[in-house]
PDB file of C-alpha atoms and ligand atoms in Angstrom:
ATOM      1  CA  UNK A   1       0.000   0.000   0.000  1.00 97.00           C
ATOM      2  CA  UNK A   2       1.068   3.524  -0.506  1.00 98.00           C
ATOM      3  CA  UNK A   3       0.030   6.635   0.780  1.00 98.00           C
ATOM      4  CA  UNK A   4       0.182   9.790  -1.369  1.00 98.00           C
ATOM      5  CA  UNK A   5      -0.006  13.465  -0.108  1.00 98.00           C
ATOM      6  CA  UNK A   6      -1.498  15.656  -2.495  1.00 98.00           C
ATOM      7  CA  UNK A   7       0.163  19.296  -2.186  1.00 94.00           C
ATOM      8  CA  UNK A   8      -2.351  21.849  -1.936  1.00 92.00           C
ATOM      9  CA  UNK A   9       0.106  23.569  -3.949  1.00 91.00           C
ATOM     10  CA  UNK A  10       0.253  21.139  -6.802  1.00 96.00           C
ATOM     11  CA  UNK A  11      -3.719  20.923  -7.012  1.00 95.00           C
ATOM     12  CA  UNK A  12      -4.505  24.320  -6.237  1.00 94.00           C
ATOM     13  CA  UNK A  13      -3.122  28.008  -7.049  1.00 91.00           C
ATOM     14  CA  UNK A  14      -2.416  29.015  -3.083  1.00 84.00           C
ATOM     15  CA  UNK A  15      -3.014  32.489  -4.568  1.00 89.00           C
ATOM     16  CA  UNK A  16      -6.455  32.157  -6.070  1.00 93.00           C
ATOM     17  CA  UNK A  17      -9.439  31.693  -4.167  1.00 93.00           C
ATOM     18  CA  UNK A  18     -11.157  28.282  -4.820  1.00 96.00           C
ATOM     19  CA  UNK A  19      -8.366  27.809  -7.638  1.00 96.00           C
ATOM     20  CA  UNK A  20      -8.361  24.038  -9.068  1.00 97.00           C
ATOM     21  CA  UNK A  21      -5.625  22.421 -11.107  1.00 97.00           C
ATOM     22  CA  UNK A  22      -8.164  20.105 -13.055  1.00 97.00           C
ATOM     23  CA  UNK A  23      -5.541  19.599 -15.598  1.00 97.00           C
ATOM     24  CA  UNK A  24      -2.768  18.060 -13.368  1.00 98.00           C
ATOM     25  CA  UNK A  25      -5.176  15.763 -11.156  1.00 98.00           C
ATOM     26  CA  UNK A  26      -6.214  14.387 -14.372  1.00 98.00           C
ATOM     27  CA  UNK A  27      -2.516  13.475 -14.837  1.00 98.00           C
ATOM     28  CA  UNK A  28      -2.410  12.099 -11.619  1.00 98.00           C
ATOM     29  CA  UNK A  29      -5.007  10.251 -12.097  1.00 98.00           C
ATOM     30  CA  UNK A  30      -3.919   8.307 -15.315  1.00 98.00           C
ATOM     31  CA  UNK A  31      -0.615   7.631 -13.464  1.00 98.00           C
ATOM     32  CA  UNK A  32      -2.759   5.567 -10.450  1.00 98.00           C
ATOM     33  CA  UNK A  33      -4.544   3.925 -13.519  1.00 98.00           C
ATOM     34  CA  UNK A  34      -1.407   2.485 -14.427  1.00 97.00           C
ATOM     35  CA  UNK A  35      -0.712   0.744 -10.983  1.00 98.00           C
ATOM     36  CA  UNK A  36      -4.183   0.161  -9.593  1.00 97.00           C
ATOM     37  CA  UNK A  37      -5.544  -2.157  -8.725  1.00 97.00           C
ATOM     38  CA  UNK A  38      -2.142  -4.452  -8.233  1.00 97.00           C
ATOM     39  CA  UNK A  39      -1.137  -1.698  -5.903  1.00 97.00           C
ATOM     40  CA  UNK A  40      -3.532   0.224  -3.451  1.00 97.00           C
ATOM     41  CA  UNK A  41      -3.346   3.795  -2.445  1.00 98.00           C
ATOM     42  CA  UNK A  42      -4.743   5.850  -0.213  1.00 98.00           C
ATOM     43  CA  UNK A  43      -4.917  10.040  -0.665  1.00 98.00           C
ATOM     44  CA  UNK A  44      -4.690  12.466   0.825  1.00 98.00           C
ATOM     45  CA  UNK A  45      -4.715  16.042  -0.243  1.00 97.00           C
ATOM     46  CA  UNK A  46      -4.358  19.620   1.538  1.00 94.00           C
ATOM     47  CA  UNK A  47      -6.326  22.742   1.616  1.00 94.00           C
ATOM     48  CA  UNK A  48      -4.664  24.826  -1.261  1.00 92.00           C
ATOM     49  CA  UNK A  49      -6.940  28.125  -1.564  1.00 93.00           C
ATOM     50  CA  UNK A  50     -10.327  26.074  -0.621  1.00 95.00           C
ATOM     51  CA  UNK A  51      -9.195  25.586   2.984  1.00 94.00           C
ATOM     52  CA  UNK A  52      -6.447  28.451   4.251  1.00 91.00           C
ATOM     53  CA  UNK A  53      -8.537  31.479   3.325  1.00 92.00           C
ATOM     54  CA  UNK A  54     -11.319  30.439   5.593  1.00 93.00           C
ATOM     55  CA  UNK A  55      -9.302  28.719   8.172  1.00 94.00           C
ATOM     56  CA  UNK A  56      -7.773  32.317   8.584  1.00 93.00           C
ATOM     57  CA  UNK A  57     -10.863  34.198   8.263  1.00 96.00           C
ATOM     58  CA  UNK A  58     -12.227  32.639  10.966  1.00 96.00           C
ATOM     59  CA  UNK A  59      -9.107  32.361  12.946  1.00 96.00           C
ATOM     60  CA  UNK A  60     -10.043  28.552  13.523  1.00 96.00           C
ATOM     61  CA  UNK A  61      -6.527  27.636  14.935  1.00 95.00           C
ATOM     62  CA  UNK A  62      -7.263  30.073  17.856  1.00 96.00           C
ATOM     63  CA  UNK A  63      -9.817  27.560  18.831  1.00 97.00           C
ATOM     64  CA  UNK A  64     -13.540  28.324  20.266  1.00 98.00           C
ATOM     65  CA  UNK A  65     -12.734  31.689  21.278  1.00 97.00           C
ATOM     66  CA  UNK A  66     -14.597  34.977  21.438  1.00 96.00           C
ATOM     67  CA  UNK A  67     -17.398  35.199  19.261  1.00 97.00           C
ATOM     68  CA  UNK A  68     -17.993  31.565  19.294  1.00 97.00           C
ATOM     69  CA  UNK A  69     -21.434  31.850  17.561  1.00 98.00           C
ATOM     70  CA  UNK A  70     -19.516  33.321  14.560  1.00 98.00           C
ATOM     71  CA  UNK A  71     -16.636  30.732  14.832  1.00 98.00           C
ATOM     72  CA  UNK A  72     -19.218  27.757  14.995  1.00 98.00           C
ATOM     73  CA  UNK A  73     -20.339  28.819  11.785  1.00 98.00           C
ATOM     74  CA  UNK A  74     -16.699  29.450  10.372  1.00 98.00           C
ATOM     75  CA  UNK A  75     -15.839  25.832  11.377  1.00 98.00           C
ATOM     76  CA  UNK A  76     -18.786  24.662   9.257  1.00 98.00           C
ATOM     77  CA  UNK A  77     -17.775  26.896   6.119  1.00 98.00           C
ATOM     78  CA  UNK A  78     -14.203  25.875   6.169  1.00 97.00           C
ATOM     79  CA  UNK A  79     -15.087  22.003   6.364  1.00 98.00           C
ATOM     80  CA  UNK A  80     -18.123  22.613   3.544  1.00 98.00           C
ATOM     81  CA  UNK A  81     -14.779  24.720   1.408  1.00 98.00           C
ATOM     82  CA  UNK A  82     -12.847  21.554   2.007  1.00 98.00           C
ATOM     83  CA  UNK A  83     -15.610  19.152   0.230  1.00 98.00           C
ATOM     84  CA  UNK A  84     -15.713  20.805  -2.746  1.00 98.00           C
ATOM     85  CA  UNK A  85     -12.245  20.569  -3.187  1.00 98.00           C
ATOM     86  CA  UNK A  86     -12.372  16.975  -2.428  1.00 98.00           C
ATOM     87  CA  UNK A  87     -15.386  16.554  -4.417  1.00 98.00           C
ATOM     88  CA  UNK A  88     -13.763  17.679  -7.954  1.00 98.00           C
ATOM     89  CA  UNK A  89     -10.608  15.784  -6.675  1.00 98.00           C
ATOM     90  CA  UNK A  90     -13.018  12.876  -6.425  1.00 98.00           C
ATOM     91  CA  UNK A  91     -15.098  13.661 -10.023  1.00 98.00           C
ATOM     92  CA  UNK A  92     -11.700  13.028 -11.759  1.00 98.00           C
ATOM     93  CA  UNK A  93     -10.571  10.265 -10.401  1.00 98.00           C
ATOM     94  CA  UNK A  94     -14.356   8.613 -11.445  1.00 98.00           C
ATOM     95  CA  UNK A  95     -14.115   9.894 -14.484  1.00 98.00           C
ATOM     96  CA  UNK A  96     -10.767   7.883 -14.855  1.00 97.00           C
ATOM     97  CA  UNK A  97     -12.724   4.555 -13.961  1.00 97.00           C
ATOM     98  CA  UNK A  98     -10.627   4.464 -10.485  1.00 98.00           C
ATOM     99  CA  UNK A  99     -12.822   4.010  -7.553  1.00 98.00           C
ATOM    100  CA  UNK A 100     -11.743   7.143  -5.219  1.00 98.00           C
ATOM    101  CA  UNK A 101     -14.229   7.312  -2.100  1.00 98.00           C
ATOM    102  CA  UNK A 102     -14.488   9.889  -0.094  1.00 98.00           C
ATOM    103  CA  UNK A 103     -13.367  10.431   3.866  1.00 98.00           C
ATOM    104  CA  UNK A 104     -14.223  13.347   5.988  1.00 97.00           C
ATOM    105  CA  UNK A 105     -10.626  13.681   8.433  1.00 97.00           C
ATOM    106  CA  UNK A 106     -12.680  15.710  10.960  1.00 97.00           C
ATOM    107  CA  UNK A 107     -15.318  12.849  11.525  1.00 97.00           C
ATOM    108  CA  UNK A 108     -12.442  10.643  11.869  1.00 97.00           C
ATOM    109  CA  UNK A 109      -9.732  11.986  14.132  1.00 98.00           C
ATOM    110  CA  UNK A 110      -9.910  14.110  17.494  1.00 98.00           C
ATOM    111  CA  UNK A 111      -6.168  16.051  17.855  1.00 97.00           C
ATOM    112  CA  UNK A 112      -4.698  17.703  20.551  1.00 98.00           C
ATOM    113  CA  UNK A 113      -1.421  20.258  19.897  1.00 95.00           C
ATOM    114  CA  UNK A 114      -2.525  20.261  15.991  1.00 92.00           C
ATOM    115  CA  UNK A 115      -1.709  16.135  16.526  1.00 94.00           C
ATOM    116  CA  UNK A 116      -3.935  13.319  15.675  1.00 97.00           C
ATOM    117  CA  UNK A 117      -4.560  11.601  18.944  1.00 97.00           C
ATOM    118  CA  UNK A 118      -7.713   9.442  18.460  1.00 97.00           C
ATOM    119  CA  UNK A 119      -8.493   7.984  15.017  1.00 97.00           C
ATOM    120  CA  UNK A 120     -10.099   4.894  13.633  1.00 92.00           C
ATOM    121  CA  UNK A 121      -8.066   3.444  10.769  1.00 96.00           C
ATOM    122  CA  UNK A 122     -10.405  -0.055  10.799  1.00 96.00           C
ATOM    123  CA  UNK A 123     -13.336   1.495   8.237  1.00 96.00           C
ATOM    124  CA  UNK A 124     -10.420   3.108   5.913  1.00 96.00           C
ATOM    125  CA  UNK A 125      -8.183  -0.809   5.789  1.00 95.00           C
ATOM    126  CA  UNK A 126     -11.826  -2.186   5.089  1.00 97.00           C
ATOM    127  CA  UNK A 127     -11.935   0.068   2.271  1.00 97.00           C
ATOM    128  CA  UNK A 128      -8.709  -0.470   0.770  1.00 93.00           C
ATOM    129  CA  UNK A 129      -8.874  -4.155   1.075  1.00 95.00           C
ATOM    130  CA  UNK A 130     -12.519  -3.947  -1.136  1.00 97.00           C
ATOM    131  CA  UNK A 131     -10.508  -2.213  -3.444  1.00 97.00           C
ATOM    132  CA  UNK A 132     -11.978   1.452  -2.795  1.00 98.00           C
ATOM    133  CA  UNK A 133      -9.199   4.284  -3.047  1.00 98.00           C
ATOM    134  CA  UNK A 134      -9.823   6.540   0.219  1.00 98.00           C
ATOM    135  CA  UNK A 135      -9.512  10.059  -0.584  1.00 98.00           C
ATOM    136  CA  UNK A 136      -8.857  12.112   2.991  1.00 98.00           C
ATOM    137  CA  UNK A 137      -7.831  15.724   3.426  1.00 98.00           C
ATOM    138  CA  UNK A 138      -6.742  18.200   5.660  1.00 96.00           C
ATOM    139  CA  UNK A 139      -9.281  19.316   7.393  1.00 97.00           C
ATOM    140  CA  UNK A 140     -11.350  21.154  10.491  1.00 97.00           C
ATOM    141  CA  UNK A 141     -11.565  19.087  13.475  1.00 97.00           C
ATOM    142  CA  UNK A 142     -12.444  18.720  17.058  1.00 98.00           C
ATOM    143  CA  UNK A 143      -9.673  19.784  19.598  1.00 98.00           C
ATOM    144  CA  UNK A 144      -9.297  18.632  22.377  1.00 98.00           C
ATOM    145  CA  UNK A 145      -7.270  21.842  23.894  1.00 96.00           C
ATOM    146  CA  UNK A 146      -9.226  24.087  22.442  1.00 97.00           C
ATOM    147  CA  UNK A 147     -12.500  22.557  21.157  1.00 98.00           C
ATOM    148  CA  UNK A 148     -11.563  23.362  17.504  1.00 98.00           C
ATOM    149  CA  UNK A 149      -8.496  23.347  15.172  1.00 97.00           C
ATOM    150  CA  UNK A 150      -6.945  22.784  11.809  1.00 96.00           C
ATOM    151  CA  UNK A 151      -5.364  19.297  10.833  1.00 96.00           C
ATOM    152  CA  UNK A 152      -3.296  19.815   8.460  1.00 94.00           C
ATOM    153  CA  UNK A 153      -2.746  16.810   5.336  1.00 95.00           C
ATOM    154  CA  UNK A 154       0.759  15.989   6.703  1.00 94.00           C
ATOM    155  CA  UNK A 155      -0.163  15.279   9.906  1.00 95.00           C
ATOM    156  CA  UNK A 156      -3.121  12.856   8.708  1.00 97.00           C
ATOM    157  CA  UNK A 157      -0.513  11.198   6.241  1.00 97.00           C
ATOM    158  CA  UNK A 158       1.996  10.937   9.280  1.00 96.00           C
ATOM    159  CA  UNK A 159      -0.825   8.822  11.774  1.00 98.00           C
ATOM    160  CA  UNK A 160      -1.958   6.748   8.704  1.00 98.00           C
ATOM    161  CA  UNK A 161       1.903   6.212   7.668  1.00 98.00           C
ATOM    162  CA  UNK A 162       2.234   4.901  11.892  1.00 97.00           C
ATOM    163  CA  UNK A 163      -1.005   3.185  11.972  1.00 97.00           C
ATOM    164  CA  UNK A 164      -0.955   1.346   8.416  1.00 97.00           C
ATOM    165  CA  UNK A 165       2.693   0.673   7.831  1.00 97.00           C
ATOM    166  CA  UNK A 166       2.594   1.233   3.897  1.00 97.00           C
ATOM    167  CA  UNK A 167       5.438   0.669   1.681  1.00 97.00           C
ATOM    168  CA  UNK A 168       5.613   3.677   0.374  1.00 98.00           C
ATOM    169  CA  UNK A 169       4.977   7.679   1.400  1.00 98.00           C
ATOM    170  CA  UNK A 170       5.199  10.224  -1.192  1.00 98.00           C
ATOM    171  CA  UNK A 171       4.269  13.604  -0.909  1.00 98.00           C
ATOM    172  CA  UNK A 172       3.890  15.852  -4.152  1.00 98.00           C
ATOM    173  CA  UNK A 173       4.721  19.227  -4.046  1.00 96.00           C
ATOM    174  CA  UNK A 174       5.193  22.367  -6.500  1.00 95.00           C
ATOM    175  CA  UNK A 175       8.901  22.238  -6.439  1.00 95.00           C
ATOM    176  CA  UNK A 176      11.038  19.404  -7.601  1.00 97.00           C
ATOM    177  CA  UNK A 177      11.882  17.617  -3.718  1.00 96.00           C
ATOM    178  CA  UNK A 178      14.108  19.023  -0.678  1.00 94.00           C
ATOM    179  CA  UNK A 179      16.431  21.852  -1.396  1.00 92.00           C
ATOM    180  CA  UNK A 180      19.381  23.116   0.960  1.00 89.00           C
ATOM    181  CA  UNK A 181      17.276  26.503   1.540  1.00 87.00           C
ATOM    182  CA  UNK A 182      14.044  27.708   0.301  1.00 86.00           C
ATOM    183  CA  UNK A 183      13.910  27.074  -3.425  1.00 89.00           C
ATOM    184  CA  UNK A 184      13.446  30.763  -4.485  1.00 88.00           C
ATOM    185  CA  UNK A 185      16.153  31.623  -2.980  1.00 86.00           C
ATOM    186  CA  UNK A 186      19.160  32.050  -6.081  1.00 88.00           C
ATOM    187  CA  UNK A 187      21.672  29.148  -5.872  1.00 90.00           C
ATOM    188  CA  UNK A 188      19.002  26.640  -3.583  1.00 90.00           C
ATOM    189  CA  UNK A 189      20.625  22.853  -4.665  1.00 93.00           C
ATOM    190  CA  UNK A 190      18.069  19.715  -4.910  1.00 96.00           C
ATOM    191  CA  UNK A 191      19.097  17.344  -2.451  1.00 95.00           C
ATOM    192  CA  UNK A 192      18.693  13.424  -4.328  1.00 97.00           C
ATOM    193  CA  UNK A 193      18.903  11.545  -0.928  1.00 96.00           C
ATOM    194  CA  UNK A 194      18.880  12.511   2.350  1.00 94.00           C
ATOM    195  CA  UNK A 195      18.940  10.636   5.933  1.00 92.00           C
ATOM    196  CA  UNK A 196      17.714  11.022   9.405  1.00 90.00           C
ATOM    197  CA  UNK A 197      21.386  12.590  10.313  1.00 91.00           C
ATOM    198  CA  UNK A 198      20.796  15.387   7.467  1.00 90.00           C
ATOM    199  CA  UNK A 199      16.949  16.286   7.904  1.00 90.00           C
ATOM    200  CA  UNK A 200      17.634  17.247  11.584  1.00 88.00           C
ATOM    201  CA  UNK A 201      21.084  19.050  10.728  1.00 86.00           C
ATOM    202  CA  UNK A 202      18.311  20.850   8.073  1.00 85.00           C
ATOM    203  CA  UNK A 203      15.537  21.507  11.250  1.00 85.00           C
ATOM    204  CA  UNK A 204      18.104  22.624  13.410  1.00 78.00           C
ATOM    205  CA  UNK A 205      19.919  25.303  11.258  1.00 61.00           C
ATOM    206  CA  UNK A 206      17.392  27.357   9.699  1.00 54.00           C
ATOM    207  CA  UNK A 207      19.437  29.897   8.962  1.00 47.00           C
ATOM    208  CA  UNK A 208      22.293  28.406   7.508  1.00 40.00           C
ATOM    209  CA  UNK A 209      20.042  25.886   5.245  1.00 43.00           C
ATOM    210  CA  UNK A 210      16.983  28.507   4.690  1.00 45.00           C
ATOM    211  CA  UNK A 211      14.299  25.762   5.844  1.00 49.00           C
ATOM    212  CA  UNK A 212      11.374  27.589   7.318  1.00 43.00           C
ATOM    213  CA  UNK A 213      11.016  25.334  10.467  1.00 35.00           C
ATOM    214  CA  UNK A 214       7.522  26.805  11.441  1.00 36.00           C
ATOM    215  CA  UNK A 215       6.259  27.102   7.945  1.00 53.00           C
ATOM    216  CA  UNK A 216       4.761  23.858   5.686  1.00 77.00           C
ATOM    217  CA  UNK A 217       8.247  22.084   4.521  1.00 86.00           C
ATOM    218  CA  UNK A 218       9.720  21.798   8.470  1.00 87.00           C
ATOM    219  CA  UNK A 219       6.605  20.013   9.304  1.00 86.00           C
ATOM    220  CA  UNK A 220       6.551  17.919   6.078  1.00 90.00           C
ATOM    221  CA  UNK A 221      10.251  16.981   7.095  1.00 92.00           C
ATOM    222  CA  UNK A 222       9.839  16.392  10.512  1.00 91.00           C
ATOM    223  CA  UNK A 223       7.160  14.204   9.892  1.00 93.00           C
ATOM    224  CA  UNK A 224       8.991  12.070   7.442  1.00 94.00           C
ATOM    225  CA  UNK A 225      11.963  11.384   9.888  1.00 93.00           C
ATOM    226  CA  UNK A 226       9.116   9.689  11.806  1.00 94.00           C
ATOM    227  CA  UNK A 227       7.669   7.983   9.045  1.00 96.00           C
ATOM    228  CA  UNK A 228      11.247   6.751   6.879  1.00 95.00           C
ATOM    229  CA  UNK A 229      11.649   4.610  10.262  1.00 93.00           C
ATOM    230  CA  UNK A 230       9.093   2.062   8.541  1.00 94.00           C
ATOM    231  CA  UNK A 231       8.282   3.134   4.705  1.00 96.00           C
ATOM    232  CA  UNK A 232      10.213   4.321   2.001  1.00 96.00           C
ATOM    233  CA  UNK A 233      10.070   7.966   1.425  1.00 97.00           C
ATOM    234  CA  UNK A 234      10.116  10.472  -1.569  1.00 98.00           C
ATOM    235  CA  UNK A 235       9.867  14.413  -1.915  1.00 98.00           C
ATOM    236  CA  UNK A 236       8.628  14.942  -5.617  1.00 98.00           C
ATOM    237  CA  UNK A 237       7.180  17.340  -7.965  1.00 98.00           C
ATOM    238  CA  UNK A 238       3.598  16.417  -8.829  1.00 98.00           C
ATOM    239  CA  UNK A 239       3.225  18.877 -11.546  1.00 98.00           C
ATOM    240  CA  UNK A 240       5.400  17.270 -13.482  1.00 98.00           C
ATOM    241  CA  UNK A 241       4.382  14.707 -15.781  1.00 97.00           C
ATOM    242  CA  UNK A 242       5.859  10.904 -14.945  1.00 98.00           C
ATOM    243  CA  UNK A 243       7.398  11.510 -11.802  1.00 98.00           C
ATOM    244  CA  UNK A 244       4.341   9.560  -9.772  1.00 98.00           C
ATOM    245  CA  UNK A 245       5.534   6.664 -11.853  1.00 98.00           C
ATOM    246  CA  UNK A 246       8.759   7.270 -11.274  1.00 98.00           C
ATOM    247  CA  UNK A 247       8.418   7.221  -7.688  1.00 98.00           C
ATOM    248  CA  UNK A 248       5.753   4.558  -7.413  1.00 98.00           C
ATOM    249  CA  UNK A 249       8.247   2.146  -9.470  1.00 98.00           C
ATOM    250  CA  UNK A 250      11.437   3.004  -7.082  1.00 96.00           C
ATOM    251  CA  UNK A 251      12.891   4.948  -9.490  1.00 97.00           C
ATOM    252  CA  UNK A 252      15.234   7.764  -8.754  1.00 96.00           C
ATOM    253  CA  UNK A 253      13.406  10.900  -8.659  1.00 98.00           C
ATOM    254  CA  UNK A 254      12.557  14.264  -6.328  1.00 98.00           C
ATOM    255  CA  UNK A 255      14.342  13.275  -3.119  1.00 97.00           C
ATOM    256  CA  UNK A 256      14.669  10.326  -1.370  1.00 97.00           C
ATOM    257  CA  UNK A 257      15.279   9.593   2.131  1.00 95.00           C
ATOM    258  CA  UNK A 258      17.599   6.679   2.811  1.00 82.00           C
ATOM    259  CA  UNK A 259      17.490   5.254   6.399  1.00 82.00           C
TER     260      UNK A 259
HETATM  261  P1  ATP B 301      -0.075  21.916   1.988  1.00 53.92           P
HETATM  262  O1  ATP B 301       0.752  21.405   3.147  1.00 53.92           O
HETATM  263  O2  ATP B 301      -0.814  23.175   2.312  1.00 53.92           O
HETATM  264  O3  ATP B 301      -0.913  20.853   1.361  1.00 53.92           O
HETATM  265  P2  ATP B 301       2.068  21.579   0.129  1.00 53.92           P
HETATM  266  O4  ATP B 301       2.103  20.157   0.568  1.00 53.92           O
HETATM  267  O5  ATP B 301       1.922  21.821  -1.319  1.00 53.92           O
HETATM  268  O6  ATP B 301       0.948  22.388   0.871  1.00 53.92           O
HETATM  269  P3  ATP B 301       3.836  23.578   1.280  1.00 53.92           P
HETATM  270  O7  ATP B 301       3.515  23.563   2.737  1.00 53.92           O
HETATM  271  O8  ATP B 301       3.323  24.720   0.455  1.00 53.92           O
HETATM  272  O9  ATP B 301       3.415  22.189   0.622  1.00 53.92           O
HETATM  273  O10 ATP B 301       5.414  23.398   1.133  1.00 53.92           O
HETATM  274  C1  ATP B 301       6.012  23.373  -0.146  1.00 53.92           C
HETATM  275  C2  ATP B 301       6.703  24.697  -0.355  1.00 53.92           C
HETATM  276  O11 ATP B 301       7.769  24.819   0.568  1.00 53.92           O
HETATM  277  C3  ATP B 301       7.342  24.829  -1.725  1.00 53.92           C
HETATM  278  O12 ATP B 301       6.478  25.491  -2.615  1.00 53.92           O
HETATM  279  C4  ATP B 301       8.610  25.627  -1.459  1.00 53.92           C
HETATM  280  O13 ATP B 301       8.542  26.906  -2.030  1.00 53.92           O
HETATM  281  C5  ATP B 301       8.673  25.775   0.076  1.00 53.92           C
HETATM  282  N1  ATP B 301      10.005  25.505   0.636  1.00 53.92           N
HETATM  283  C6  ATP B 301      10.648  26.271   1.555  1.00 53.92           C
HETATM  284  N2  ATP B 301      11.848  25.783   1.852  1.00 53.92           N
HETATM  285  C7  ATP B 301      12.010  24.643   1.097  1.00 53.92           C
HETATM  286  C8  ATP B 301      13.072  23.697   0.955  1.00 53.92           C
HETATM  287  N3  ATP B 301      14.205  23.805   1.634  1.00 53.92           N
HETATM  288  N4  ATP B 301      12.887  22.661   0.087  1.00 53.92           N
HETATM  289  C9  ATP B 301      11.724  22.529  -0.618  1.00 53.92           C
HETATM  290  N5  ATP B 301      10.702  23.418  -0.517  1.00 53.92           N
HETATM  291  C10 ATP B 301      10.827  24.467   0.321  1.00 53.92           C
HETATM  292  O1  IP8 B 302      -3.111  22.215   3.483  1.00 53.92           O
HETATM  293  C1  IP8 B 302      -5.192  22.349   5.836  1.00 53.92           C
HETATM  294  O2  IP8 B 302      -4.511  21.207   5.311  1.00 53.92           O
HETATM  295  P1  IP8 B 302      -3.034  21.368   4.702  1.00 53.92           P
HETATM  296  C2  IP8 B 302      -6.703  22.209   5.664  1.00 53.92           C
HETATM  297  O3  IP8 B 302      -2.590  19.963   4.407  1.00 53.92           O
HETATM  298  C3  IP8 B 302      -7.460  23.453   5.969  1.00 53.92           C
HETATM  299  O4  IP8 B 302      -2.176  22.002   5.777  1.00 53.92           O
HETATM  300  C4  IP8 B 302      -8.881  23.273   6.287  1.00 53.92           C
HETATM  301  C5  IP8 B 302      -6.966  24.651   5.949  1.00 53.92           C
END
């Protein structure tokens, strides 16, 4: 089994509200085609511009604070944002003939600290053994430090990768893998392979290799220390035509941790 992190970057325009890459999912899609149903996958895809704009309208990662009336109802819109993302995700995927089925994160998982700490995995292993392709997302969901919060993709990929043991992880992002600083920087390298030893030299000099260790790619990264204990994983581009393959296969492409 392996688990695949769709970027919200790589479906979505982060700078364009309710912005949908139609054109690369369909890719994506015929790349699965090719390996299902020998292999089975599950998904699971971020909040591009569906999600973040209303998770930060409402300030939902404050929690049930001050006007809660007003932040009930925010919780609600961001979630409702979040499924129609997931349902044109889903509409191209059964247009493809592959049998992608839909799961709500926040009716699955209860988190604490922005972690999962409660969540089911029996209904989504029945699933993938009947040959469905569970589609999950990052999500709203119930907190149990501050009644409500934002789980982000990574994080769901991260429990799934501890609870499920696949053989593969691969997250798709806008930019080709790892890089020794942030990629727009002038002169940023593409690391091939890294291990555990070099992803927490990377976390603990920001400054020296330009990784953002609050933003999106220190999570991703500290995640996949924890997850490259059991299951190979890759960094890769998913705008980029042939590199799913490429990973899925074993091939070298993106980056690659080696443990
Ligand atoms: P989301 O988590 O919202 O689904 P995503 O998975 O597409 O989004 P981001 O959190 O946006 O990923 O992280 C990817 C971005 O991180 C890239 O677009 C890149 O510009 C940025 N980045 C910063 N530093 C690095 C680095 N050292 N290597 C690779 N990407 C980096
Ligand atoms: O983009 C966030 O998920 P992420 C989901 O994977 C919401 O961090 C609702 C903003």
């Amino acid at each position: 089994m392996i688990i695949i992190k769709l970027g919200g970057s790589v479906i979505s325009d982060k700078t364009v509200p309710y912005s949908f890459n139609r054109e690369v999912l369909e890719n994506i899609a015929e790349e699965l085609s090719r390996f299902y149903p020998e292999e089975s996958f599950i998904l699971v895809h971020g909040g591009g511009s569906f999600g973040h704009p209303n998770a930060r309208k409402y300030r939902i990662r404050e929690g049930l604070t001050g006007d809660v009336e007003r932040k009930r109802i925010g919780f609600s819109k961001t979630h409702q944002a979040m499924l129609k993302l997931n349902d044109l995700i889903i509409q191209v995927f059964l247009e493809k003939r592959l049998p992608a089925y839909s799961v709500s994160s926040s009716s699955m998982f209860l988190i604490e600290n922005g972690h999962v700490v409660y969540g089911d995995v029996e209904v989504l292993r029945k699933l993938f053994e009947n040959g469905f392709i569970p589609i999950l997302f990052g999500d709203t969901a119930i907190a149990l430090d501050k009644g409500i919060d934002i789980l982000s993709g990574d994080q769901i990929v991260s429990y799934l990768a501890k609870m499920l043991k696949p053989s593969k992880v691969i997250f798709m992002m806008d930019v080709d893998g790892i890089y020794d600083r942030n990629p727009k920087e002038k002169d940023a390298k593409l690391i091939e392979e890294l291990n555990a030893e070099e992803i927490r030299h990377l976390l603990k000099s920001p400054e020296s290799a330009g990784i953002d260790v609050t933003g999106g790619i220190g999570n991703k990264l500290r995640e996949a220390l924890k997850i490259a204990k059991h299951s190979e994983v890759y960094f890769i581009n998913g705008k980029v035509r042939g590199n799913l393959s490429r990973a899925i296969r074993g091939e070298k492409v993106g980056t690659r941790l080696r443990f």
